[in-house]
XYZ file of C-alpha atoms in Angstrom:
257
model
C 52.228 100.157 44.581
C 48.668 100.596 43.444
C 47.260 104.020 42.434
C 45.042 103.835 45.505
C 47.905 102.951 47.794
C 49.964 105.704 46.154
C 47.295 108.315 46.665
C 46.737 107.345 50.321
C 50.503 107.979 50.891
C 49.971 111.663 50.022
C 49.518 113.877 53.068
C 49.274 117.192 51.225
C 48.239 117.806 47.625
C 48.067 121.381 46.183
C 46.873 121.670 42.616
C 46.913 124.664 40.353
C 46.880 127.093 43.398
C 46.271 130.742 42.713
C 46.076 133.567 45.289
C 45.551 137.212 44.527
C 45.355 140.191 46.892
C 43.385 142.686 44.770
C 45.264 143.075 41.472
C 48.383 141.583 42.701
C 48.830 137.687 41.911
C 50.969 136.332 44.601
C 50.619 132.650 43.787
C 50.376 131.701 40.014
C 49.541 128.008 39.674
C 51.310 126.202 42.358
C 51.342 122.297 42.339
C 52.814 120.342 45.276
C 52.627 116.891 46.684
C 53.949 115.981 50.181
C 54.092 112.289 51.138
C 53.449 111.108 54.654
C 56.687 111.431 56.629
C 58.258 113.673 54.149
C 60.023 116.955 54.997
C 59.594 119.582 52.249
C 61.486 122.707 52.564
C 60.375 125.964 50.599
C 63.119 128.426 49.887
C 63.229 131.697 47.806
C 63.543 135.420 48.048
C 61.276 137.485 50.199
C 57.941 138.316 48.518
C 58.064 135.100 46.339
C 54.773 133.740 47.824
C 56.335 131.162 50.209
C 54.403 132.178 53.308
C 51.077 132.726 51.385
C 51.441 129.211 50.063
C 51.785 127.813 53.563
C 48.807 129.863 54.784
C 46.756 128.628 51.857
C 47.606 124.944 52.858
C 45.442 125.401 56.095
C 43.350 128.034 54.523
C 44.345 130.866 56.792
C 44.233 132.528 53.407
C 41.533 131.488 51.171
C 42.917 130.455 47.631
C 41.597 132.400 44.728
C 41.564 129.289 42.571
C 42.899 125.637 42.842
C 42.531 122.927 45.400
C 44.127 121.989 48.678
C 43.788 118.395 49.935
C 45.170 117.396 53.362
C 44.745 113.854 54.637
C 42.242 113.173 51.839
C 39.998 116.014 52.788
C 39.594 118.932 50.389
C 40.022 122.059 52.430
C 38.978 124.209 49.456
C 35.589 122.547 49.166
C 32.941 125.104 50.270
C 31.144 122.370 52.106
C 34.099 121.255 54.229
C 34.109 121.425 58.064
C 37.190 123.638 58.070
C 37.670 123.582 61.775
C 37.719 119.723 61.829
C 40.064 119.584 58.941
C 42.523 122.128 60.534
C 42.816 120.102 63.703
C 45.166 117.703 62.017
C 47.371 120.589 60.786
C 49.898 122.139 63.228
C 51.195 125.636 62.394
C 54.247 127.400 63.865
C 54.654 131.086 62.986
C 57.621 133.452 62.892
C 56.488 135.382 65.877
C 55.601 132.503 68.300
C 51.979 133.749 68.907
C 51.907 132.667 72.486
C 49.227 134.162 74.823
C 51.434 136.529 76.848
C 48.943 136.652 79.789
C 49.069 132.709 80.195
C 51.825 130.540 81.565
C 53.385 127.869 79.441
C 51.081 125.075 80.635
C 47.931 127.067 79.865
C 49.353 128.002 76.516
C 49.683 124.155 75.817
C 46.286 123.126 77.203
C 43.774 125.895 76.195
C 43.259 124.597 72.570
C 43.363 121.048 73.766
C 40.501 121.633 76.143
C 38.485 123.876 73.973
C 38.992 122.235 70.535
C 39.644 118.626 71.452
C 37.453 118.631 74.556
C 40.146 117.007 76.618
C 40.021 117.011 80.423
C 42.527 119.295 82.176
C 44.313 116.265 83.417
C 44.752 114.693 79.994
C 45.548 118.108 78.338
C 48.226 118.777 81.043
C 49.653 115.247 80.596
C 49.927 115.754 76.809
C 51.505 119.303 77.301
C 54.162 117.967 79.775
C 55.116 115.184 77.348
C 55.537 117.702 74.457
C 57.533 120.066 76.680
C 59.870 117.382 77.436
C 59.906 116.622 73.699
C 61.106 120.009 72.845
C 63.623 120.259 75.740
C 61.752 122.341 78.103
C 60.681 120.009 80.916
C 60.167 121.935 84.127
C 59.245 125.288 82.471
C 55.558 124.749 82.611
C 54.781 127.504 85.099
C 56.929 130.215 83.295
C 55.331 133.078 81.675
C 56.290 133.759 78.015
C 58.087 137.006 78.978
C 60.423 134.908 81.118
C 61.528 132.884 78.167
C 64.099 133.574 75.426
C 62.809 133.786 71.856
C 64.042 130.352 71.124
C 62.389 128.927 74.192
C 59.041 130.669 73.271
C 59.273 129.139 69.743
C 59.887 125.710 71.188
C 56.695 126.178 73.444
C 54.917 127.137 70.201
C 56.057 123.843 68.643
C 55.011 121.974 71.783
C 51.675 123.630 71.625
C 51.135 122.489 68.039
C 52.226 119.035 68.758
C 49.838 118.779 71.637
C 46.984 118.870 69.130
C 48.325 115.596 67.629
C 48.656 116.877 64.063
C 49.366 114.774 61.138
C 51.064 117.415 59.337
C 53.322 120.391 60.709
C 53.655 123.706 58.833
C 56.529 125.966 59.766
C 56.578 129.564 58.509
C 60.231 130.759 58.847
C 60.301 129.567 62.523
C 63.798 130.904 63.138
C 63.682 134.214 61.359
C 62.743 136.206 64.423
C 65.541 134.651 66.598
C 68.973 135.810 67.582
C 71.563 133.569 65.671
C 72.566 131.725 68.897
C 69.066 130.569 69.579
C 68.365 129.142 66.085
C 70.103 125.889 66.669
C 67.839 124.771 69.476
C 64.668 125.236 67.453
C 66.211 123.573 64.333
C 67.370 120.722 66.651
C 63.680 120.094 67.696
C 62.689 120.067 64.086
C 65.345 117.704 63.115
C 64.059 115.359 65.857
C 60.545 115.650 64.522
C 61.820 114.770 61.087
C 63.633 111.664 62.482
C 60.331 110.698 64.196
C 58.591 110.706 60.821
C 56.568 113.821 61.199
C 55.176 115.233 57.862
C 56.620 118.733 57.577
C 56.360 121.684 55.254
C 58.897 124.271 56.203
C 59.398 127.791 54.797
C 63.026 128.612 55.685
C 66.178 130.588 55.011
C 68.280 127.941 56.735
C 70.000 126.437 53.895
C 72.074 123.903 55.870
C 68.883 122.602 57.618
C 67.194 122.227 54.223
C 70.341 120.568 52.831
C 70.568 118.035 55.660
C 66.891 117.396 56.597
C 64.638 117.920 53.673
C 63.549 115.159 51.377
C 62.518 117.612 48.868
C 63.251 121.367 48.237
C 61.112 123.890 46.342
C 62.661 127.116 45.107
C 59.898 129.744 44.601
C 60.214 133.077 42.973
C 57.484 135.476 41.826
C 54.732 133.202 42.907
C 55.767 130.037 40.956
C 57.825 127.003 41.702
C 60.876 127.517 39.635
C 62.717 124.348 40.617
C 62.198 121.348 42.900
C 63.946 118.109 43.748
C 66.161 116.601 46.352
C 68.389 119.156 48.236
C 71.559 117.856 46.649
C 70.149 118.811 43.292
C 68.228 122.058 44.148
C 70.800 123.534 46.598
C 73.870 121.606 45.493
C 73.534 121.607 41.695
C 70.612 123.948 40.704
C 69.520 123.858 37.096
C 67.797 127.195 36.953
C 69.631 130.642 36.724
C 67.146 132.132 39.207
C 67.914 129.421 41.727
C 71.585 129.751 41.241
C 71.490 133.593 41.709
C 69.354 133.340 44.998
C 71.711 130.702 46.427
C 74.789 132.752 45.576
C 73.386 135.677 47.443
C 72.155 133.513 50.471
C 75.329 131.426 50.716
C 77.745 134.202 50.166
C 76.098 137.177 51.813
C 79.211 139.231 51.678
C 78.618 139.493 47.938
C 75.269 141.188 48.462
C 75.148 144.877 47.805
C 74.729 146.937 51.066
């Protein structure tokens, strides 16, 4: 593969990324490449910078230093049309972020119509297709309060998909859910991975990371401590910090109460 072809295969490239909040340096020189169609899971303890990294990828947080390139567009360039660049990046948050006063269909269509300038008919057609994609066909008239947390999160995924993103970012999408609802959301994400969606996922779901990720990053204290295929990072971690974290996560009864 030529160098140009190899570069065009890169969906997301983060180079020497730093992010500080006042005197606190949260990200300390992150390098990351995500290839098209790849699923990259980011694991690590709370406060390690995982969510901040994700928010810097679509510049919801402005990096202090370093570059972020998505689909060949440098989002950290001061002259970039950030709104246009963000249209190709779907984001799913911990807390669903649905408009509580709008029904499911309006949640799915408002950004399509305002940002992509789609007609109501086209936006609704796209919304219905993505509702079916996440297993919620027939719920387009429901209000968010009438749905379980897992259903709300699947609507949030359908809303992101309705913008036709090239890359999907998931920030701990199951952490706010009751345990019995987690499987439905992870099932949708597995199907997206099978369809070839490029995904960057911050997660505590180690089984999902082990089975679905092409690459796993373990972060701690604002740096990438270890990265590689899941069978290596989760199965046979090389670094002591990774081993300690995984022993606590995979054997929670051993954690001090």
